[in-house]
Short mmCIF file of C-alpha atoms in Angstrom, two decimals:
data_model
loop_
_atom_site.label_atom_id
_atom_site.label_comp_id
_atom_site.label_asym_id
_atom_site.label_seq_id
_atom_site.Cartn_x
_atom_site.Cartn_y
_atom_site.Cartn_z
CA UNK A 1 11.33 0.88 10.40
CA UNK A 2 14.86 -0.11 9.42
CA UNK A 3 16.54 -3.22 10.75
CA UNK A 4 18.09 -2.67 14.19
CA UNK A 5 21.83 -3.18 14.35
CA UNK A 6 21.78 -5.25 17.52
CA UNK A 7 19.48 -8.23 18.12
CA UNK A 8 18.69 -7.54 21.77
CA UNK A 9 17.47 -11.01 22.65
CA UNK A 10 18.92 -13.34 20.06
CA UNK A 11 16.94 -15.84 17.99
CA UNK A 12 13.62 -17.05 19.38
CA UNK A 13 14.49 -20.71 18.88
CA UNK A 14 17.64 -21.60 20.83
CA UNK A 15 20.46 -22.68 18.57
CA UNK A 16 19.09 -21.02 15.43
CA UNK A 17 21.05 -18.43 13.48
CA UNK A 18 19.84 -15.20 11.98
CA UNK A 19 18.22 -15.35 8.57
CA UNK A 20 20.44 -12.60 7.20
CA UNK A 21 22.62 -13.37 4.16
CA UNK A 22 26.36 -13.78 4.70
CA UNK A 23 28.44 -10.62 4.88
CA UNK A 24 31.19 -10.07 2.31
CA UNK A 25 34.34 -12.00 3.09
CA UNK A 26 36.51 -9.82 5.35
CA UNK A 27 39.94 -8.85 4.12
CA UNK A 28 41.35 -10.14 7.38
CA UNK A 29 40.03 -11.95 10.45
CA UNK A 30 41.60 -11.51 13.87
CA UNK A 31 41.24 -14.14 16.57
CA UNK A 32 41.21 -12.24 19.84
CA UNK A 33 41.13 -13.21 23.49
CA UNK A 34 37.38 -13.67 23.94
CA UNK A 35 36.24 -12.68 20.49
CA UNK A 36 36.75 -12.16 16.78
CA UNK A 37 37.22 -9.11 14.57
CA UNK A 38 36.54 -8.79 10.86
CA UNK A 39 38.67 -6.22 9.04
CA UNK A 40 37.42 -4.43 5.93
CA UNK A 41 40.00 -2.10 4.35
CA UNK A 42 38.83 1.03 2.58
CA UNK A 43 39.26 0.73 -1.21
CA UNK A 44 41.25 3.96 -0.94
CA UNK A 45 43.88 2.31 1.26
CA UNK A 46 44.97 -0.60 -0.97
CA UNK A 47 44.61 -3.40 1.57
CA UNK A 48 46.44 -1.53 4.32
CA UNK A 49 45.15 -0.59 7.74
CA UNK A 50 45.64 3.17 7.71
CA UNK A 51 42.70 4.85 9.51
CA UNK A 52 41.04 2.18 11.71
CA UNK A 53 37.48 2.48 13.03
CA UNK A 54 36.48 -0.19 15.56
CA UNK A 55 32.74 -0.98 15.78
CA UNK A 56 31.80 -3.10 18.80
CA UNK A 57 28.82 -5.45 18.92
CA UNK A 58 26.34 -5.21 21.80
CA UNK A 59 24.25 -7.43 24.06
CA UNK A 60 22.45 -10.60 22.97
CA UNK A 61 22.56 -14.33 23.56
CA UNK A 62 25.64 -16.41 22.81
CA UNK A 63 28.44 -15.32 20.54
CA UNK A 64 28.33 -12.41 18.12
CA UNK A 65 26.71 -13.05 14.74
CA UNK A 66 28.92 -10.80 12.62
CA UNK A 67 26.87 -11.50 9.49
CA UNK A 68 23.87 -10.02 11.27
CA UNK A 69 25.85 -7.07 12.59
CA UNK A 70 27.13 -6.32 9.09
CA UNK A 71 23.57 -6.47 7.74
CA UNK A 72 22.36 -3.98 10.34
CA UNK A 73 25.20 -1.61 9.53
CA UNK A 74 25.25 -1.87 5.78
CA UNK A 75 22.40 -3.72 4.12
CA UNK A 76 19.22 -2.42 5.74
CA UNK A 77 18.61 0.16 3.02
CA UNK A 78 18.49 3.19 5.30
CA UNK A 79 22.17 4.16 5.43
CA UNK A 80 25.25 2.24 4.32
CA UNK A 81 27.42 2.97 7.32
CA UNK A 82 30.41 0.84 6.31
CA UNK A 83 30.38 2.12 2.73
CA UNK A 84 30.29 5.72 3.93
CA UNK A 85 33.25 5.10 6.23
CA UNK A 86 35.12 3.44 3.36
CA UNK A 87 34.38 6.39 1.08
CA UNK A 88 35.94 8.62 3.72
CA UNK A 89 39.11 6.51 3.71
CA UNK A 90 38.37 4.71 6.97
CA UNK A 91 39.08 1.03 7.50
CA UNK A 92 36.31 -0.78 9.37
CA UNK A 93 36.93 -3.36 12.09
CA UNK A 94 33.78 -5.15 13.27
CA UNK A 95 34.36 -6.52 16.77
CA UNK A 96 32.40 -9.47 18.11
CA UNK A 97 32.48 -11.44 21.36
CA UNK A 98 32.49 -15.11 22.25
CA UNK A 99 29.81 -14.46 24.88
CA UNK A 100 27.69 -11.32 24.62
CA UNK A 101 26.11 -12.03 28.01
CA UNK A 102 29.48 -11.94 29.80
CA UNK A 103 30.30 -8.98 31.98
CA UNK A 104 31.11 -5.65 30.37
CA UNK A 105 34.52 -5.71 32.03
CA UNK A 106 35.34 -9.15 30.60
CA UNK A 107 34.42 -8.11 27.07
CA UNK A 108 36.33 -4.86 27.58
CA UNK A 109 39.50 -6.98 27.73
CA UNK A 110 38.60 -8.30 24.27
CA UNK A 111 38.11 -4.72 23.06
CA UNK A 112 41.53 -3.81 24.47
CA UNK A 113 43.06 -6.74 22.59
CA UNK A 114 41.41 -5.47 19.40
CA UNK A 115 42.67 -1.90 19.95
CA UNK A 116 46.20 -3.17 20.55
CA UNK A 117 46.05 -5.30 17.38
CA UNK A 118 44.82 -2.32 15.37
CA UNK A 119 47.59 -0.03 16.58
CA UNK A 120 50.18 -2.73 15.93
CA UNK A 121 49.05 -3.40 12.35
CA UNK A 122 48.26 0.19 11.40
CA UNK A 123 50.42 1.78 8.71
CA UNK A 124 51.25 5.37 9.61
CA UNK A 125 50.25 7.31 12.70
CA UNK A 126 46.56 8.14 12.18
CA UNK A 127 44.56 7.94 15.40
CA UNK A 128 41.79 5.37 15.87
CA UNK A 129 38.07 5.90 16.28
CA UNK A 130 36.59 3.38 18.73
CA UNK A 131 33.00 2.83 19.81
CA UNK A 132 30.02 0.56 19.66
CA UNK A 133 26.32 -0.10 19.62
CA UNK A 134 24.19 -0.49 22.75
CA UNK A 135 26.32 -2.40 25.28
CA UNK A 136 29.20 -2.15 22.81
CA UNK A 137 29.43 1.53 23.66
CA UNK A 138 29.79 0.65 27.34
CA UNK A 139 32.40 -2.03 26.62
CA UNK A 140 34.57 0.36 24.59
CA UNK A 141 34.05 3.21 27.06
CA UNK A 142 35.37 1.01 29.86
CA UNK A 143 38.18 -0.36 27.68
CA UNK A 144 39.54 3.06 26.72
CA UNK A 145 39.26 4.36 30.30
CA UNK A 146 41.11 1.28 31.56
CA UNK A 147 43.87 1.72 29.01
CA UNK A 148 44.37 5.31 30.17
CA UNK A 149 44.45 4.51 33.88
CA UNK A 150 46.29 1.16 33.92
CA UNK A 151 50.06 1.70 33.62
CA UNK A 152 50.41 -1.85 32.30
CA UNK A 153 48.35 -0.92 29.22
CA UNK A 154 49.83 0.77 26.13
CA UNK A 155 48.55 4.06 24.72
CA UNK A 156 45.22 3.45 22.96
CA UNK A 157 46.15 6.03 20.29
CA UNK A 158 42.48 6.90 19.87
CA UNK A 159 41.14 10.31 18.94
CA UNK A 160 37.39 9.67 19.05
CA UNK A 161 35.10 7.57 21.22
CA UNK A 162 31.50 7.15 20.03
CA UNK A 163 28.43 5.33 21.28
CA UNK A 164 25.22 4.43 19.46
CA UNK A 165 22.18 4.30 21.77
CA UNK A 166 24.25 2.97 24.66
CA UNK A 167 22.85 2.73 28.23
CA UNK A 168 25.31 5.12 29.89
CA UNK A 169 22.87 5.70 32.74
CA UNK A 170 21.13 2.35 32.52
CA UNK A 171 18.54 0.57 30.44
CA UNK A 172 14.92 -0.29 31.16
CA UNK A 173 13.59 -3.84 31.14
CA UNK A 174 9.93 -3.52 32.26
CA UNK A 175 9.59 -5.06 35.71
CA UNK A 176 6.28 -6.62 34.68
CA UNK A 177 8.02 -8.35 31.77
CA UNK A 178 10.92 -9.52 33.94
CA UNK A 179 8.46 -10.92 36.48
CA UNK A 180 6.39 -12.74 33.87
CA UNK A 181 9.48 -14.23 32.23
CA UNK A 182 10.84 -15.59 35.52
CA UNK A 183 7.36 -16.77 36.61
CA UNK A 184 6.78 -18.64 33.33
CA UNK A 185 10.27 -20.16 33.49
CA UNK A 186 9.66 -21.42 37.03
CA UNK A 187 6.35 -22.99 35.98
CA UNK A 188 7.18 -24.36 32.51
CA UNK A 189 10.96 -24.25 32.24
CA UNK A 190 11.17 -28.02 31.87
CA UNK A 191 8.32 -28.34 29.37
CA UNK A 192 9.04 -29.65 25.89
CA UNK A 193 9.18 -27.01 23.19
CA UNK A 194 8.55 -23.86 25.22
CA UNK A 195 10.91 -24.69 28.10
CA UNK A 196 14.20 -23.92 26.32
CA UNK A 197 12.79 -20.63 25.01
CA UNK A 198 11.71 -19.54 28.50
CA UNK A 199 15.04 -20.53 30.02
CA UNK A 200 16.84 -18.58 27.31
CA UNK A 201 14.98 -15.34 28.03
CA UNK A 202 15.15 -15.71 31.80
CA UNK A 203 18.86 -16.51 31.56
CA UNK A 204 19.50 -13.43 29.44
CA UNK A 205 17.77 -11.21 32.01
CA UNK A 206 19.90 -12.74 34.76
CA UNK A 207 23.17 -12.68 32.81
CA UNK A 208 26.13 -10.63 34.07
CA UNK A 209 25.82 -8.09 31.24
CA UNK A 210 22.07 -7.57 31.71
CA UNK A 211 22.49 -7.10 35.46
CA UNK A 212 25.18 -4.48 34.84
CA UNK A 213 23.06 -2.54 32.35
CA UNK A 214 19.58 -2.71 33.89
CA UNK A 215 18.71 0.22 36.16
CA UNK A 216 16.14 -2.00 37.91
CA UNK A 217 16.54 -5.77 38.04
CA UNK A 218 14.74 -8.71 39.61
CA UNK A 219 16.16 -12.22 39.61
CA UNK A 220 12.81 -13.82 40.52
CA UNK A 221 9.22 -12.80 39.94
CA UNK A 222 8.44 -11.45 43.42
CA UNK A 223 11.73 -9.71 44.18
CA UNK A 224 11.89 -5.96 44.78
CA UNK A 225 13.34 -4.18 41.74
CA UNK A 226 16.69 -2.50 42.38
CA UNK A 227 20.17 -2.18 40.96
CA UNK A 228 21.78 -5.60 40.92
CA UNK A 229 25.00 -5.98 42.94
CA UNK A 230 26.79 -6.58 39.63
CA UNK A 231 25.71 -3.13 38.41
CA UNK A 232 26.75 -1.45 41.66
CA UNK A 233 30.20 -3.05 41.41
CA UNK A 234 30.57 -2.18 37.73
CA UNK A 235 29.70 1.47 38.33
CA UNK A 236 32.22 1.54 41.18
CA UNK A 237 34.95 0.13 38.95
CA UNK A 238 34.07 2.54 36.15
CA UNK A 239 34.20 5.46 38.58
CA UNK A 240 37.63 4.35 39.79
CA UNK A 241 38.79 4.63 36.17
CA UNK A 242 37.52 8.19 35.96
CA UNK A 243 34.14 7.32 34.48
CA UNK A 244 35.15 8.11 30.92
CA UNK A 245 38.26 8.08 28.74
CA UNK A 246 39.79 11.55 29.06
CA UNK A 247 42.24 11.65 26.13
CA UNK A 248 39.58 11.43 23.41
CA UNK A 249 36.67 13.40 22.00
CA UNK A 250 33.51 11.73 23.31
CA UNK A 251 30.35 11.70 21.17
CA UNK A 252 27.15 9.69 21.07
CA UNK A 253 23.74 9.34 19.49
CA UNK A 254 20.31 8.34 20.79
CA UNK A 255 17.51 6.60 18.93
CA UNK A 256 15.12 8.79 20.90
CA UNK A 257 14.26 12.48 20.72
CA UNK A 258 15.77 15.31 22.77
CA UNK A 259 12.51 17.26 22.99
CA UNK A 260 11.09 15.40 25.98
CA UNK A 261 8.19 14.08 23.87
CA UNK A 262 7.49 10.44 24.72
CA UNK A 263 6.52 7.50 22.54
CA UNK A 264 2.78 7.61 23.36
CA UNK A 265 2.70 4.69 25.80
CA UNK A 266 0.50 5.70 28.75
CA UNK A 267 1.48 4.78 32.31
CA UNK A 268 -0.58 2.20 34.22
CA UNK A 269 -2.19 0.91 31.02
CA UNK A 270 -2.84 -2.79 30.52
CA UNK A 271 -0.14 -3.74 28.04
CA UNK A 272 -1.07 -7.40 27.55
CA UNK A 273 -3.69 -9.75 29.02
CA UNK A 274 -4.41 -13.42 28.43
CA UNK A 275 -6.61 -16.27 29.62
CA UNK A 276 -6.60 -19.88 28.56
CA UNK A 277 -5.29 -23.37 29.04
CA UNK A 278 -2.29 -22.58 31.23
CA UNK A 279 -2.78 -18.99 32.45
CA UNK A 280 -5.82 -17.46 34.09
CA UNK A 281 -6.54 -13.72 33.96
CA UNK A 282 -2.84 -12.90 33.66
CA UNK A 283 -1.89 -9.34 32.73
CA UNK A 284 0.99 -6.88 32.69
CA UNK A 285 0.75 -3.10 32.97
CA UNK A 286 3.00 -0.30 31.83
CA UNK A 287 5.06 1.36 34.52
CA UNK A 288 3.64 4.28 36.51
CA UNK A 289 4.99 6.46 39.29
CA UNK A 290 4.22 5.67 42.90
CA UNK A 291 2.94 2.39 44.35
CA UNK A 292 1.51 0.21 41.59
CA UNK A 293 0.16 -3.26 40.97
CA UNK A 294 2.11 -3.83 37.78
CA UNK A 295 1.26 -7.48 37.03
CA UNK A 296 -1.11 -10.29 37.95
CA UNK A 297 0.29 -13.75 37.23
CA UNK A 298 -1.71 -16.95 37.71
CA UNK A 299 -1.10 -20.46 36.52
CA UNK A 300 -4.47 -22.13 35.91
CA UNK A 301 -5.53 -23.96 39.06
CA UNK A 302 -3.10 -22.14 41.36
CA UNK A 303 -3.27 -18.97 43.45
CA UNK A 304 -2.46 -15.67 41.71
CA UNK A 305 0.75 -13.74 42.30
CA UNK A 306 0.65 -9.95 42.50
CA UNK A 307 3.69 -7.97 41.37
CA UNK A 308 4.00 -4.53 42.97
CA UNK A 309 6.44 -1.69 42.44
CA UNK A 310 7.04 1.59 44.23
CA UNK A 311 9.13 4.65 43.53
CA UNK A 312 9.76 3.92 39.85
CA UNK A 313 9.22 6.54 37.11
CA UNK A 314 6.69 6.31 34.28
CA UNK A 315 9.44 5.11 31.98
CA UNK A 316 7.73 2.89 29.39
CA UNK A 317 6.49 5.99 27.57
CA UNK A 318 9.69 8.02 27.95
CA UNK A 319 11.57 9.36 24.92
CA UNK A 320 14.28 6.96 23.83
CA UNK A 321 15.22 3.96 21.74
CA UNK A 322 12.41 1.40 21.68
CA UNK A 323 12.75 -2.18 22.87
CA UNK A 324 13.16 -4.36 19.77
CA UNK A 325 13.50 -8.11 19.41
CA UNK A 326 13.98 -9.16 15.77
CA UNK A 327 12.75 -12.70 15.30
CA UNK A 328 11.01 -14.99 12.79
CA UNK A 329 7.75 -13.81 14.39
CA UNK A 330 8.49 -10.19 13.47
CA UNK A 331 9.48 -7.47 15.91
CA UNK A 332 7.16 -7.90 18.89
CA UNK A 333 8.90 -5.43 21.21
CA UNK A 334 8.87 -5.76 25.00
CA UNK A 335 5.24 -6.46 25.84
CA UNK A 336 4.83 -8.05 22.43
CA UNK A 337 7.39 -10.58 23.63
CA UNK A 338 5.17 -11.37 26.63
CA UNK A 339 2.19 -11.78 24.29
CA UNK A 340 4.23 -14.14 22.11
CA UNK A 341 5.22 -16.27 25.09
CA UNK A 342 1.66 -16.34 26.43
CA UNK A 343 0.44 -17.59 23.07
CA UNK A 344 3.16 -20.24 22.91
CA UNK A 345 1.95 -21.44 26.32
CA UNK A 346 -1.49 -22.12 24.81
CA UNK A 347 -3.48 -19.06 25.84
CA UNK A 348 -5.73 -16.60 24.06
CA UNK A 349 -4.18 -13.13 24.17
CA UNK A 350 -6.33 -10.01 24.05
CA UNK A 351 -5.80 -8.34 20.67
CA UNK A 352 -5.20 -4.92 22.23
CA UNK A 353 -1.50 -5.19 23.05
CA UNK A 354 0.92 -2.36 23.75
CA UNK A 355 3.77 -4.03 21.95
CA UNK A 356 6.82 -1.95 22.77
CA UNK A 357 8.23 0.47 25.30
CA UNK A 358 11.23 2.67 25.94
CA UNK A 359 14.41 0.61 26.30
CA UNK A 360 17.27 3.13 26.38
CA UNK A 361 15.95 6.56 27.46
CA UNK A 362 17.44 9.43 25.49
CA UNK A 363 18.98 10.93 28.62
CA UNK A 364 20.79 7.63 29.23
CA UNK A 365 22.05 7.32 25.64
CA UNK A 366 23.58 10.81 25.75
CA UNK A 367 24.55 10.72 29.45
CA UNK A 368 22.34 13.69 30.28
CA UNK A 369 20.49 12.70 33.44
CA UNK A 370 19.47 9.90 35.76
CA UNK A 371 16.62 7.77 34.48
CA UNK A 372 15.09 7.33 37.94
CA UNK A 373 14.17 11.05 37.83
CA UNK A 374 10.71 11.37 36.19
CA UNK A 375 11.24 15.06 35.44
CA UNK A 376 14.61 14.45 33.77
CA UNK A 377 13.17 11.63 31.66
CA UNK A 378 10.62 13.88 30.01
CA UNK A 379 12.37 17.24 29.76
CA UNK A 380 14.22 18.62 26.72
CA UNK A 381 17.92 17.81 26.67
CA UNK A 382 20.32 20.73 26.44
CA UNK A 383 23.98 20.37 25.35
CA UNK A 384 25.27 21.30 28.81
CA UNK A 385 23.31 18.42 30.40
CA UNK A 386 25.52 15.78 28.78
CA UNK A 387 28.83 14.24 29.86
CA UNK A 388 29.62 13.85 26.15
CA UNK A 389 31.47 16.51 24.17
CA UNK A 390 28.74 16.36 21.52
CA UNK A 391 25.62 14.32 20.86
CA UNK A 392 22.80 13.84 18.38
CA UNK A 393 19.27 12.65 19.12
CA UNK A 394 16.87 11.22 16.56
CA UNK A 395 13.95 13.21 15.21
CA UNK A 396 11.57 10.47 16.39
CA UNK A 397 11.56 7.66 18.93
CA UNK A 398 12.66 4.62 16.91
CA UNK A 399 13.95 1.09 17.40
CA UNK A 400 17.00 0.70 19.61
CA UNK A 401 20.26 0.82 17.56
CA UNK A 402 18.39 1.37 14.28
CA UNK A 403 20.92 2.63 11.76
CA UNK A 404 19.54 5.73 10.06
CA UNK A 405 21.07 8.34 7.78
CA UNK A 406 20.29 10.98 10.39
CA UNK A 407 22.42 9.34 13.09
CA UNK A 408 24.84 7.36 10.97
CA UNK A 409 25.93 10.35 8.89
CA UNK A 410 26.43 12.40 12.06
CA UNK A 411 28.78 9.74 13.46
CA UNK A 412 30.68 9.49 10.16
CA UNK A 413 31.13 13.27 10.10
CA UNK A 414 32.49 13.19 13.66
CA UNK A 415 34.95 10.43 12.72
CA UNK A 416 36.13 12.34 9.66
CA UNK A 417 36.46 15.60 11.61
CA UNK A 418 39.07 14.25 14.02
CA UNK A 419 41.38 13.42 11.09
#
């Protein structure tokens, strides 16, 4: 599998940077309100900004690592996205944020600043293409819609909006994983070594951006999963802006299939189980429909905690981009992350682990249905289901935001087609 563009969780050890080599020196660097943009002119344009394409970073911990984003776009060996845009005469602007966990609306202001800078420095009158990866697609969607509806904003002068595996209808963080992360943080959040790691993950789940994106959220282990108030408010604000930018062609891609065929993860299966020094008979299950005991959590010597859900779909096995977490330990995926944390807490983990699960269902990435509808999750997606003008789904369920020739070339063709 190719390197995902977006590191969903950030580095495992707090304060560490990615191991990716430095990106080429940008031709220009813009300091923006709340972020930074690196500008790479097409060799065809002789160091002038003529046909700008803005690529927004997505969700992770801390500030954007633009070296890592460049690597995911250009150096993973699957498809050289930046080079292909350059060959088509497009200038690439990589947009990063000072805090990727901040609210989508806050980072949208940074995207607006970037769009305004691009239109101001552009030579000629060619329209922009603006979009992003994962949450970056939501940030730029909101930014363009706000620029159209707010009379105080200038014309965005954009012809094409694009998203790459973005959670238009919400993302899925397994409730069992959320519960275990908060439980472990409550019990060992002050411990040396493991404590900062647990606090990092729990904090990411409870960050403004995560709350806005997650279709079901819990702030503590035993809470009832639901849309967080932050998501409800964000959707209300987005709706007040018309939901989408209207003066652009809207396209998107999904790292999952459009056939309705899932990733093979069975519902109500034990995904990870451990026993040992600190945890006793602790296990997490994949999500099933109906009432379900989805996790048993027990600190050794204390009473167990049962985590129950009701009314959720069997979403772990749904078609879509897979939960990925690049780290020095490899790519453990969602339940693989729980197994990693259980091991770090000093426990023996059963070798049979379901490591990953659906993260961004295909119908969410192409805005083609609500992910709380089990039938919609697993049915083929037709063009008239989508709120987008055009979309492309992958030929297999692959890692979230993985840059492939199949999807990358389709986006490039759409950018070129609008002129």
